[in-house]
CSV table of C-alpha atoms in Angstrom, one decimal:
chain,number,residue,atom,x,y,z
A,1,MET,CA,87.3,-18.7,65.5
A,2,SER,CA,83.7,-18.6,66.1
A,3,ASP,CA,82.0,-22.0,65.2
A,4,GLN,CA,80.4,-20.4,62.3
A,5,TYR,CA,82.6,-19.7,59.3
A,6,GLU,CA,82.5,-18.8,55.5
A,7,PHE,CA,85.4,-19.2,53.4
A,8,LEU,CA,87.3,-16.0,52.4
A,9,GLN,CA,86.5,-14.7,48.7
A,10,ARG,CA,88.8,-16.1,46.2
A,11,ASP,CA,91.4,-13.5,45.3
A,12,ARG,CA,91.1,-14.2,41.3
A,13,GLY,CA,94.3,-11.8,40.8
A,14,VAL,CA,96.3,-14.8,42.2
A,15,HIS,CA,95.0,-17.0,39.6
A,16,PRO,CA,95.5,-17.3,35.6
A,17,PRO,CA,92.7,-16.2,33.8
A,18,ALA,CA,90.5,-18.8,32.1
A,19,TYR,CA,91.3,-17.3,28.7
A,20,ALA,CA,94.9,-17.1,28.1
A,21,PRO,CA,95.6,-17.3,24.5
A,22,ASP,CA,99.2,-17.9,24.7
A,23,TYR,CA,98.2,-21.4,26.1
A,24,LYS,CA,96.6,-22.5,23.1
A,25,THR,CA,94.0,-25.0,24.4
A,26,SER,CA,92.7,-22.5,26.8
A,27,VAL,CA,91.2,-20.5,23.7
A,28,LEU,CA,88.3,-23.0,23.2
A,29,ARG,CA,88.0,-24.1,26.8
A,30,SER,CA,87.5,-21.1,28.6
A,31,PRO,CA,83.9,-19.8,29.4
A,32,GLN,CA,83.0,-16.3,27.7
A,33,ASN,CA,80.6,-15.4,30.4
A,34,ALA,CA,81.6,-13.9,33.5
A,35,LEU,CA,81.4,-16.4,36.7
A,36,ILE,CA,78.3,-16.0,38.8
A,37,SER,CA,79.5,-15.3,42.6
A,38,ILE,CA,77.6,-16.8,45.3
A,39,GLU,CA,77.5,-16.8,49.0
A,40,ASN,CA,78.9,-20.0,50.6
A,41,THR,CA,76.1,-22.5,51.5
A,42,LEU,CA,76.5,-25.9,53.1
A,43,SER,CA,77.3,-27.0,49.8
A,44,GLU,CA,80.5,-24.9,49.5
A,45,LEU,CA,81.6,-25.2,53.2
A,46,THR,CA,81.6,-29.0,53.4
A,47,GLY,CA,83.8,-31.4,51.5
A,48,PRO,CA,84.8,-34.9,51.4
A,49,ALA,CA,86.9,-36.3,54.1
A,50,PHE,CA,89.5,-39.0,53.6
A,51,SER,CA,91.1,-41.4,55.9
A,52,ARG,CA,94.9,-42.8,56.0
A,53,ASP,CA,93.7,-46.5,55.9
A,54,GLU,CA,92.4,-45.6,52.4
A,55,LEU,CA,96.1,-45.1,51.3
A,56,GLY,CA,98.7,-47.9,50.9
A,57,PRO,CA,102.1,-48.0,53.0
A,58,LEU,CA,104.1,-46.9,49.7
A,59,ASP,CA,101.6,-44.6,48.3
A,60,ASN,CA,103.9,-41.5,49.2
A,61,ASP,CA,107.1,-43.1,48.1
A,62,LEU,CA,107.4,-42.6,44.1
A,63,ILE,CA,110.7,-44.2,44.1
A,64,MET,CA,109.5,-47.7,45.2
A,65,ASN,CA,105.8,-47.9,44.6
A,66,TYR,CA,106.2,-48.9,41.1
A,67,ALA,CA,109.8,-50.6,41.1
A,68,LYS,CA,109.6,-54.1,39.7
A,69,ASP,CA,113.2,-55.4,39.1
A,70,GLY,CA,115.2,-52.3,40.4
A,71,LEU,CA,115.3,-48.9,41.3
A,72,PRO,CA,113.9,-46.2,38.9
A,73,ILE,CA,116.8,-43.9,37.3
A,74,GLY,CA,117.2,-40.2,38.0
A,75,GLU,CA,117.6,-37.7,40.8
A,76,ARG,CA,116.6,-39.0,44.2
A,77,ILE,CA,114.5,-36.2,45.9
A,78,VAL,CA,112.3,-35.8,49.1
A,79,VAL,CA,109.7,-32.9,48.6
A,80,HIS,CA,107.8,-31.7,51.8
A,81,GLY,CA,105.9,-28.9,53.3
A,82,PHE,CA,103.1,-27.5,54.9
A,83,VAL,CA,99.3,-27.0,53.7
A,84,LEU,CA,98.2,-23.8,55.3
A,85,ASP,CA,95.1,-21.6,55.0
A,86,GLU,CA,95.4,-17.9,54.2
A,87,ASN,CA,95.1,-17.2,57.9
A,88,GLY,CA,98.2,-19.4,58.6
A,89,GLN,CA,96.2,-22.1,60.1
A,90,PRO,CA,97.2,-25.8,59.3
A,91,VAL,CA,95.0,-27.7,56.9
A,92,ARG,CA,94.8,-31.1,58.8
A,93,ASN,CA,94.0,-34.3,57.2
A,94,ALA,CA,94.2,-32.6,53.6
A,95,LEU,CA,94.7,-35.0,50.6
A,96,VAL,CA,97.5,-34.3,48.6
A,97,GLU,CA,98.0,-36.1,45.4
A,98,VAL,CA,101.0,-35.8,42.9
A,99,TRP,CA,101.8,-37.0,39.5
A,100,GLN,CA,104.8,-36.5,36.9
A,101,ALA,CA,106.9,-37.5,34.3
A,102,ASN,CA,110.1,-39.6,34.8
A,103,ALA,CA,113.7,-38.3,34.7
A,104,GLY,CA,113.7,-38.2,31.0
A,105,GLY,CA,110.4,-36.1,30.9
A,106,ARG,CA,108.1,-39.1,29.8
A,107,TYR,CA,104.8,-39.7,31.4
A,108,ARG,CA,103.6,-43.2,31.9
A,109,HIS,CA,100.2,-42.8,30.2
A,110,LYS,CA,98.7,-44.2,27.1
A,111,LYS,CA,98.4,-40.8,25.2
A,112,ASP,CA,102.1,-39.7,25.9
A,113,GLN,CA,103.8,-40.3,22.8
A,114,TYR,CA,107.2,-38.5,23.5
A,115,LEU,CA,110.4,-40.6,22.4
A,116,ALA,CA,112.2,-40.6,25.8
A,117,PRO,CA,111.7,-44.0,26.8
A,118,ILE,CA,109.4,-45.4,29.9
A,119,ASP,CA,111.2,-46.1,32.9
A,120,PRO,CA,110.1,-49.7,33.7
A,121,ASN,CA,110.6,-49.1,37.5
A,122,PHE,CA,108.8,-45.9,37.9
A,123,GLY,CA,105.0,-45.3,37.9
A,124,GLY,CA,104.9,-41.4,38.6
A,125,CYS,CA,101.8,-41.0,41.0
A,126,GLY,CA,101.7,-40.9,44.8
A,127,ARG,CA,99.4,-39.6,47.5
A,128,THR,CA,99.4,-38.8,51.3
A,129,MET,CA,97.8,-36.7,53.9
A,130,THR,CA,98.8,-34.1,56.1
A,131,ASP,CA,99.2,-34.4,59.9
A,132,ASP,CA,97.9,-32.2,62.7
A,133,ASN,CA,100.5,-29.7,61.8
A,134,GLY,CA,99.5,-29.6,58.1
A,135,TYR,CA,102.7,-31.3,57.3
A,136,TYR,CA,103.2,-33.6,54.2
A,137,PHE,CA,106.3,-35.3,52.6
A,138,TYR,CA,106.9,-37.9,49.8
A,139,ARG,CA,109.9,-38.9,47.9
A,140,THR,CA,110.5,-39.5,44.1
A,141,ILE,CA,112.6,-38.8,41.1
A,142,LYS,CA,113.0,-35.3,39.8
A,143,PRO,CA,111.2,-35.1,36.4
A,144,GLY,CA,112.6,-33.9,33.3
A,145,PRO,CA,111.4,-31.0,31.1
A,146,TYR,CA,109.4,-32.1,28.0
A,147,PRO,CA,108.3,-30.7,24.6
A,148,TRP,CA,104.5,-30.1,23.9
A,149,ARG,CA,102.7,-28.8,21.0
A,150,ASN,CA,101.7,-25.4,21.8
A,151,ARG,CA,104.2,-23.4,19.7
A,152,ILE,CA,106.3,-26.0,17.9
A,153,ASN,CA,109.4,-25.5,20.2
A,154,ASP,CA,107.8,-25.0,23.6
A,155,TRP,CA,109.1,-27.1,26.6
A,156,ARG,CA,107.6,-27.4,30.1
A,157,PRO,CA,110.0,-26.8,32.8
A,158,ALA,CA,110.5,-29.6,35.3
A,159,HIS,CA,107.4,-30.0,37.4
A,160,ILE,CA,105.1,-32.0,39.8
A,161,HIS,CA,101.4,-31.8,39.3
A,162,TYR,CA,99.4,-31.3,42.6
A,163,SER,CA,95.8,-31.8,43.8
A,164,ILE,CA,94.9,-30.8,47.0
A,165,SER,CA,91.5,-31.6,48.7
A,166,GLY,CA,91.3,-29.5,52.0
A,167,ASP,CA,88.3,-29.2,54.6
A,168,GLY,CA,85.6,-27.8,52.2
A,169,TRP,CA,84.7,-27.8,48.6
A,170,ALA,CA,85.6,-24.3,48.0
A,171,GLN,CA,89.2,-24.9,48.9
A,172,ARG,CA,89.5,-27.7,46.1
A,173,LEU,CA,92.8,-26.8,44.2
A,174,ILE,CA,95.0,-28.2,41.5
A,175,THR,CA,98.3,-26.4,40.6
A,176,GLN,CA,102.1,-27.5,39.7
A,177,MET,CA,105.2,-27.3,41.4
A,178,TYR,CA,108.4,-25.9,39.6
A,179,PHE,CA,111.9,-26.3,40.7
A,180,GLU,CA,114.3,-23.3,41.7
A,181,GLY,CA,116.5,-22.0,39.1
A,182,ASP,CA,115.2,-23.8,36.1
A,183,PRO,CA,115.5,-21.4,33.1
A,184,LEU,CA,112.7,-22.9,31.5
A,185,ILE,CA,110.2,-21.3,33.9
A,186,ALA,CA,110.5,-18.0,32.4
A,187,THR,CA,109.4,-18.8,29.1
A,188,CYS,CA,106.6,-21.3,29.8
A,189,PRO,CA,103.3,-20.4,28.4
A,190,ILE,CA,101.4,-22.3,31.0
A,191,VAL,CA,103.4,-20.4,33.8
A,192,ARG,CA,103.1,-17.2,31.9
A,193,THR,CA,99.1,-17.7,32.1
A,194,ILE,CA,99.7,-16.2,35.7
A,195,LYS,CA,100.1,-12.2,35.6
A,196,ASP,CA,101.4,-11.8,39.2
A,197,GLU,CA,104.9,-12.5,39.5
A,198,GLU,CA,104.6,-13.1,43.3
A,199,ALA,CA,102.1,-15.7,42.5
A,200,VAL,CA,104.5,-17.4,40.1
A,201,ARG,CA,107.3,-17.5,42.7
A,202,SER,CA,104.9,-19.2,45.1
A,203,LEU,CA,105.1,-22.1,42.9
A,204,ILE,CA,108.6,-22.6,42.8
A,205,ALA,CA,110.1,-24.8,45.4
A,206,PRO,CA,113.8,-24.0,46.5
A,207,LEU,CA,116.3,-26.3,47.0
A,208,ASP,CA,116.3,-27.4,51.0
A,209,ARG,CA,119.7,-28.5,51.7
A,210,SER,CA,119.1,-28.7,55.4
A,211,SER,CA,116.6,-31.5,54.7
A,212,ALA,CA,118.5,-33.4,52.3
A,213,ILE,CA,119.5,-37.0,53.4
A,214,GLN,CA,123.2,-37.3,53.3
A,215,LEU,CA,124.5,-39.8,50.7
A,216,ASP,CA,121.0,-40.3,49.5
A,217,SER,CA,118.4,-37.7,48.4
A,218,LEU,CA,118.3,-34.0,47.8
A,219,ALA,CA,115.2,-32.2,49.1
A,220,TYR,CA,112.9,-29.4,48.2
A,221,ARG,CA,110.3,-27.4,50.1
A,222,PHE,CA,106.9,-26.7,48.9
A,223,ASP,CA,104.4,-24.9,51.3
A,224,ILE,CA,100.6,-24.7,49.9
A,225,VAL,CA,98.0,-22.2,50.9
A,226,LEU,CA,94.4,-22.9,50.6
A,227,ARG,CA,91.6,-20.6,51.0
A,228,GLY,CA,91.1,-19.3,54.7
A,229,LYS,CA,87.8,-19.1,56.8
A,230,ARG,CA,86.2,-16.1,58.3
A,231,ALA,CA,84.2,-16.2,61.4
A,232,THR,CA,80.5,-15.1,60.8
A,233,LEU,CA,80.4,-12.5,63.7
A,234,PHE,CA,77.1,-11.1,64.4
A,235,GLU,CA,75.6,-13.2,61.6
A,236,ASN,CA,73.0,-15.8,61.6
A,237,ARG,CA,72.1,-16.5,58.1
A,238,LEU,CA,73.6,-20.0,57.5
A,239,GLN,CA,70.9,-22.4,59.0
A,240,GLY,CA,72.4,-25.7,59.7
A,241,ALA,CA,75.9,-24.5,59.1
A,242,ARG,CA,78.7,-23.9,61.5
B,1,MET,CA,105.5,-10.5,65.3
B,2,LYS,CA,103.7,-7.5,65.1
B,3,VAL,CA,100.3,-6.6,66.6
B,4,ASN,CA,97.6,-4.6,65.0
B,5,GLN,CA,98.8,-5.5,61.6
B,6,LEU,CA,96.8,-7.0,58.9
B,7,SER,CA,98.3,-9.8,57.3
B,8,GLN,CA,97.2,-12.8,55.2
B,9,LEU,CA,98.7,-15.3,53.3
B,10,ARG,CA,97.8,-15.7,49.5
B,11,GLU,CA,96.1,-18.9,48.2
B,12,THR,CA,98.3,-21.0,46.2
B,13,THR,CA,97.9,-20.2,42.4
B,14,SER,CA,96.0,-22.6,40.2
B,15,GLN,CA,97.6,-24.2,37.1
B,16,THR,CA,95.9,-26.7,34.6
B,17,ALA,CA,95.4,-30.1,35.5
B,18,GLY,CA,97.1,-31.0,32.0
B,19,PRO,CA,96.2,-33.9,29.7
B,20,TYR,CA,97.7,-36.6,31.9
B,21,VAL,CA,95.6,-35.8,35.0
B,22,HIS,CA,94.7,-39.5,35.1
B,23,ILE,CA,98.2,-40.5,36.0
B,24,GLY,CA,97.7,-39.0,39.5
B,25,LEU,CA,94.1,-39.0,40.1
B,26,ALA,CA,92.9,-42.2,38.0
B,27,PRO,CA,95.9,-44.2,37.2
B,28,LYS,CA,93.7,-47.1,35.9
B,29,PHE,CA,92.7,-44.6,33.2
B,30,ALA,CA,96.2,-43.7,32.2
B,31,GLY,CA,96.7,-47.3,31.6
B,32,PHE,CA,98.5,-48.9,34.6
B,33,ASP,CA,97.5,-50.2,38.1
B,34,ILE,CA,99.5,-49.0,41.0
B,35,PHE,CA,97.3,-48.5,44.1
B,36,GLU,CA,95.4,-50.9,46.2
B,37,ASN,CA,92.5,-48.7,46.5
B,38,ASN,CA,91.3,-46.5,43.9
B,39,PHE,CA,89.0,-43.5,44.0
B,40,ASP,CA,86.2,-43.6,41.3
B,41,ASN,CA,82.8,-42.5,39.8
B,42,VAL,CA,80.8,-44.9,42.2
B,43,VAL,CA,79.6,-42.1,44.6
B,44,ALA,CA,77.1,-44.5,46.4
B,45,GLY,CA,77.7,-48.0,47.0
B,46,PRO,CA,75.0,-50.8,47.1
B,47,GLU,CA,74.6,-50.0,51.1
B,48,ALA,CA,73.8,-46.5,50.4
B,49,LYS,CA,69.9,-45.5,51.0
B,50,GLY,CA,68.2,-43.3,48.4
B,51,GLN,CA,66.9,-43.6,44.7
B,52,ARG,CA,69.8,-44.9,42.5
B,53,ILE,CA,70.6,-42.7,39.7
B,54,ARG,CA,73.1,-42.6,37.0
B,55,ILE,CA,74.4,-39.3,35.7
B,56,GLU,CA,75.8,-39.1,32.1
B,57,GLY,CA,77.1,-36.5,30.2
B,58,ARG,CA,80.0,-34.8,28.2
B,59,VAL,CA,82.1,-31.8,28.5
B,60,ILE,CA,81.9,-29.8,25.1
B,61,ASP,CA,84.4,-27.0,23.9
B,62,GLY,CA,83.7,-23.9,22.1
B,63,SER,CA,83.9,-25.8,18.5
B,64,GLY,CA,81.2,-28.2,19.6
B,65,THR,CA,83.8,-31.0,20.4
B,66,PRO,CA,83.6,-33.2,23.5
B,67,LEU,CA,86.7,-33.0,25.6
B,68,ARG,CA,88.1,-36.5,26.1
B,69,ASP,CA,90.8,-35.9,28.7
B,70,VAL,CA,88.4,-34.3,31.4
B,71,LEU,CA,88.1,-35.3,34.9
B,72,ILE,CA,84.9,-34.3,37.0
B,73,GLU,CA,84.5,-34.5,40.5
B,74,CYS,CA,81.2,-34.5,42.2
B,75,TRP,CA,80.2,-33.4,45.8
B,76,GLN,CA,76.6,-33.9,47.2
B,77,ALA,CA,74.4,-34.4,50.2
B,78,ASN,CA,72.7,-38.0,51.1
B,79,ALA,CA,69.2,-38.9,50.2
B,80,ALA,CA,68.1,-37.2,53.4
B,81,GLY,CA,69.8,-33.8,52.3
B,82,LYS,CA,72.8,-34.1,54.8
B,83,TYR,CA,76.4,-33.6,54.0
B,84,ARG,CA,79.0,-36.0,55.7
B,85,HIS,CA,81.1,-33.1,57.0
B,86,PRO,CA,80.9,-31.6,60.6
B,87,ALA,CA,80.0,-28.1,59.3
B,88,ASP,CA,76.7,-29.7,58.4
B,89,ARG,CA,74.7,-29.3,61.8
B,90,GLN,CA,71.2,-29.9,60.1
B,91,ASP,CA,69.2,-32.2,62.1
B,92,LYS,CA,69.4,-34.8,59.8
B,93,ASP,CA,70.9,-38.3,59.8
B,94,VAL,CA,74.4,-39.1,58.1
B,95,ASP,CA,74.3,-42.2,55.9
B,96,PRO,CA,77.3,-44.2,57.0
B,97,ALA,CA,77.6,-46.1,53.6
B,98,PHE,CA,77.4,-42.7,51.7
B,99,ARG,CA,80.5,-40.5,51.3
B,100,GLY,CA,78.8,-38.1,48.8
B,101,TRP,CA,82.0,-37.7,46.7
B,102,GLY,CA,83.2,-39.2,43.3
B,103,ARG,CA,85.7,-38.7,40.6
B,104,ALA,CA,84.9,-39.5,37.1
B,105,CYS,CA,86.9,-39.3,33.9
B,106,SER,CA,85.5,-38.8,30.2
B,107,ASP,CA,85.9,-41.8,27.9
B,108,PHE,CA,88.9,-41.3,25.7
B,109,GLU,CA,87.0,-42.1,22.6
B,110,SER,CA,83.2,-40.9,23.3
B,111,GLY,CA,84.1,-38.0,25.8
B,112,VAL,CA,81.1,-39.6,28.0
B,113,PHE,CA,81.4,-39.5,31.8
B,114,THR,CA,79.3,-41.2,34.4
B,115,PHE,CA,78.5,-41.1,38.0
B,116,GLU,CA,76.6,-43.8,39.8
B,117,THR,CA,75.0,-42.3,42.8
B,118,ILE,CA,71.7,-41.5,44.4
B,119,LYS,CA,69.4,-38.8,43.9
B,120,PRO,CA,70.3,-36.0,46.9
B,121,GLY,CA,67.8,-34.8,49.3
B,122,ALA,CA,67.2,-30.9,49.6
B,123,VAL,CA,69.6,-29.0,51.7
B,124,GLU,CA,68.8,-25.9,53.7
B,125,GLY,CA,70.1,-22.7,52.0
B,126,ARG,CA,71.0,-19.2,53.7
B,127,ASN,CA,68.3,-17.0,55.5
B,128,GLY,CA,65.9,-19.9,56.0
B,129,SER,CA,65.6,-21.0,52.5
B,130,VAL,CA,65.7,-24.5,50.9
B,131,MET,CA,67.8,-25.4,48.0
B,132,ALA,CA,66.7,-27.8,45.5
B,133,PRO,CA,68.3,-31.0,45.2
B,134,HIS,CA,71.6,-30.6,43.4
B,135,VAL,CA,75.0,-32.2,42.8
B,136,ASN,CA,78.1,-30.2,43.0
B,137,LEU,CA,80.6,-30.5,40.0
B,138,TRP,CA,84.2,-29.6,39.8
B,139,ILE,CA,85.7,-29.7,36.4
B,140,VAL,CA,89.7,-30.0,35.2
B,141,ALA,CA,91.3,-30.5,32.1
B,142,ARG,CA,94.1,-29.4,29.9
B,143,GLY,CA,93.3,-26.0,28.8
B,144,ILE,CA,91.4,-25.2,31.9
B,145,ASN,CA,93.5,-22.8,34.3
B,146,ILE,CA,91.6,-23.1,37.1
B,147,GLY,CA,88.9,-25.8,38.0
B,148,LEU,CA,85.3,-24.8,37.2
B,149,ASN,CA,82.6,-25.2,39.6
B,150,THR,CA,78.9,-25.6,38.5
B,151,ARG,CA,76.0,-27.3,39.9
B,152,MET,CA,73.4,-30.1,38.3
B,153,TYR,CA,69.8,-29.9,39.3
B,154,PHE,CA,67.1,-32.3,38.3
B,155,SER,CA,64.5,-32.0,35.5
B,156,ASP,CA,61.8,-33.7,37.8
B,157,GLU,CA,62.2,-31.1,40.5
B,158,ARG,CA,60.3,-28.4,38.8
B,159,ALA,CA,58.8,-26.9,42.0
B,160,ALA,CA,62.0,-27.0,44.1
B,161,ASN,CA,64.0,-25.7,41.2
B,162,ALA,CA,61.6,-22.7,40.9
B,163,ALA,CA,62.2,-21.9,44.5
B,164,ASP,CA,66.0,-22.5,44.5
B,165,PRO,CA,67.7,-19.5,45.9
B,166,ILE,CA,71.0,-20.1,43.9
B,167,LEU,CA,69.1,-20.8,40.4
B,168,ASN,CA,67.0,-17.6,41.2
B,169,MET,CA,70.1,-15.4,41.7
B,170,ILE,CA,70.9,-16.2,38.0
B,171,GLU,CA,69.6,-12.8,36.5
B,172,TRP,CA,69.5,-14.4,32.8
B,173,GLU,CA,66.6,-16.8,33.2
B,174,VAL,CA,67.6,-18.5,29.7
B,175,ARG,CA,70.7,-19.4,31.2
B,176,ARG,CA,69.2,-21.4,34.4
B,177,GLN,CA,68.1,-24.3,32.5
B,178,THR,CA,71.9,-24.9,31.5
B,179,LEU,CA,72.2,-26.3,35.1
B,180,ILE,CA,69.1,-28.9,34.9
B,181,GLY,CA,69.9,-32.5,34.3
B,182,GLN,CA,67.4,-34.1,32.1
B,183,ARG,CA,65.7,-37.4,33.3
B,184,ALA,CA,66.1,-39.6,30.3
B,185,GLU,CA,62.9,-41.7,29.7
B,186,SER,CA,64.9,-44.5,28.3
B,187,GLY,CA,68.3,-45.9,29.2
B,188,ALA,CA,67.5,-46.9,33.0
B,189,GLN,CA,69.8,-49.6,33.9
B,190,GLU,CA,69.3,-51.9,36.8
B,191,GLY,CA,66.6,-49.7,38.2
B,192,ALA,CA,68.6,-46.6,38.1
B,193,ALA,CA,67.1,-43.6,36.6
B,194,VAL,CA,69.5,-41.7,34.1
B,195,TYR,CA,70.1,-38.0,34.0
B,196,ARG,CA,71.9,-36.5,31.1
B,197,PHE,CA,74.1,-33.5,31.9
B,198,ASP,CA,76.1,-31.9,29.0
B,199,ILE,CA,78.5,-29.1,30.3
B,200,HIS,CA,79.3,-26.5,27.5
B,201,LEU,CA,82.4,-24.5,28.3
B,202,GLN,CA,81.9,-21.8,25.8
B,203,GLY,CA,79.3,-20.5,23.4
B,204,PRO,CA,75.7,-20.0,22.9
B,205,GLN,CA,74.7,-22.8,25.3
B,206,GLU,CA,77.4,-22.0,27.9
B,207,THR,CA,77.0,-23.7,31.2
B,208,VAL,CA,76.7,-21.3,34.1
B,209,PHE,CA,79.8,-21.6,36.3
B,210,PHE,CA,80.0,-20.0,39.8
B,211,ASP,CA,82.8,-18.4,41.8
B,212,ILE,CA,81.8,-20.4,45.1
């Protein structure tokens, strides 16, 4: 790789369109104008850096990081994987933040009114950073599905929300991870905002029996791909950049 | 492994951050305390060099209603116009007291978000140009399927804005003003100038969003 680079153009075909009327909230929250495409400048090539000492020792342990007088109720799981870029290179020191509902599908959030109860020993958020191989892991309780007001009988599949901050502002991404075999995936209007079946599959974490902890926790594998870099060969247009 | 074959992974697909984004990215907003160290909307601490400013605004939907569940991140250069990142090789100093990144949530009642920061300096653009001072913004919320990128420029940088290569790329001159944060004559707090910047997701005043 040359020491000057740009990010590869984002393939919008992989992503949901802004306006996706079956997901009703998108109707009034989607721009009507086309996005204006710009070449990378230093503003997009750079991005915030984080360090491990900003995180606490239990930040990647959702089973223990809010436990008050016992363990949370639900299926104990480990989730792990690699954060790579489109060229297959590991993304090192990426900040991975996750949040989710508890085993009954209830969020610890002042705006969640679902009648399933709060688990007093479960918070529902965690964060970690990738290592030199782009590897990350955390453990948690498998979240439950929950109903939401879209159509009146819509239910979200079990899912864990992800936020990933990579090496450049242009890589910033939020997504959701689903679980292999969940029949609700096929009918979820938020999943169905994605038109490309392969892209939907990329959000479904397979059960990873070989990484289960015996007599303790099952495991799921979820790899994440951020935008790749291209070397700016023969080009010298990005002053101050590399 | 095969040679002479073009292969590339595909970027992971975006999904909405949903209405409870605060749980993961700003748990105190969700109503509980879990992390020792929380990320917040204070971009510049007391030690950072530069002119203190506050950015204040709302994100407004196609009906004119402010979003009260939006999360916004900002990324900006320091007062000298230098990003704290190894890819920035401009011959300017990094300010060790300034990261340049912050995360703000809109108020659940008013929909107002704020950043406490400093005014960034100008940064080199492509082909020898100079970009006017600006703050990069990224907006996620329920109903937004992929984060929206925009920039806020400053109303008291008229000459620099007129020469800015990104603003000048916007063919419709009438849309350029949607990216200008307006310096407020009143409302300055503790010596910090206030810039008002409302983001319109849709409709006649729609903000310019970029594919970066």
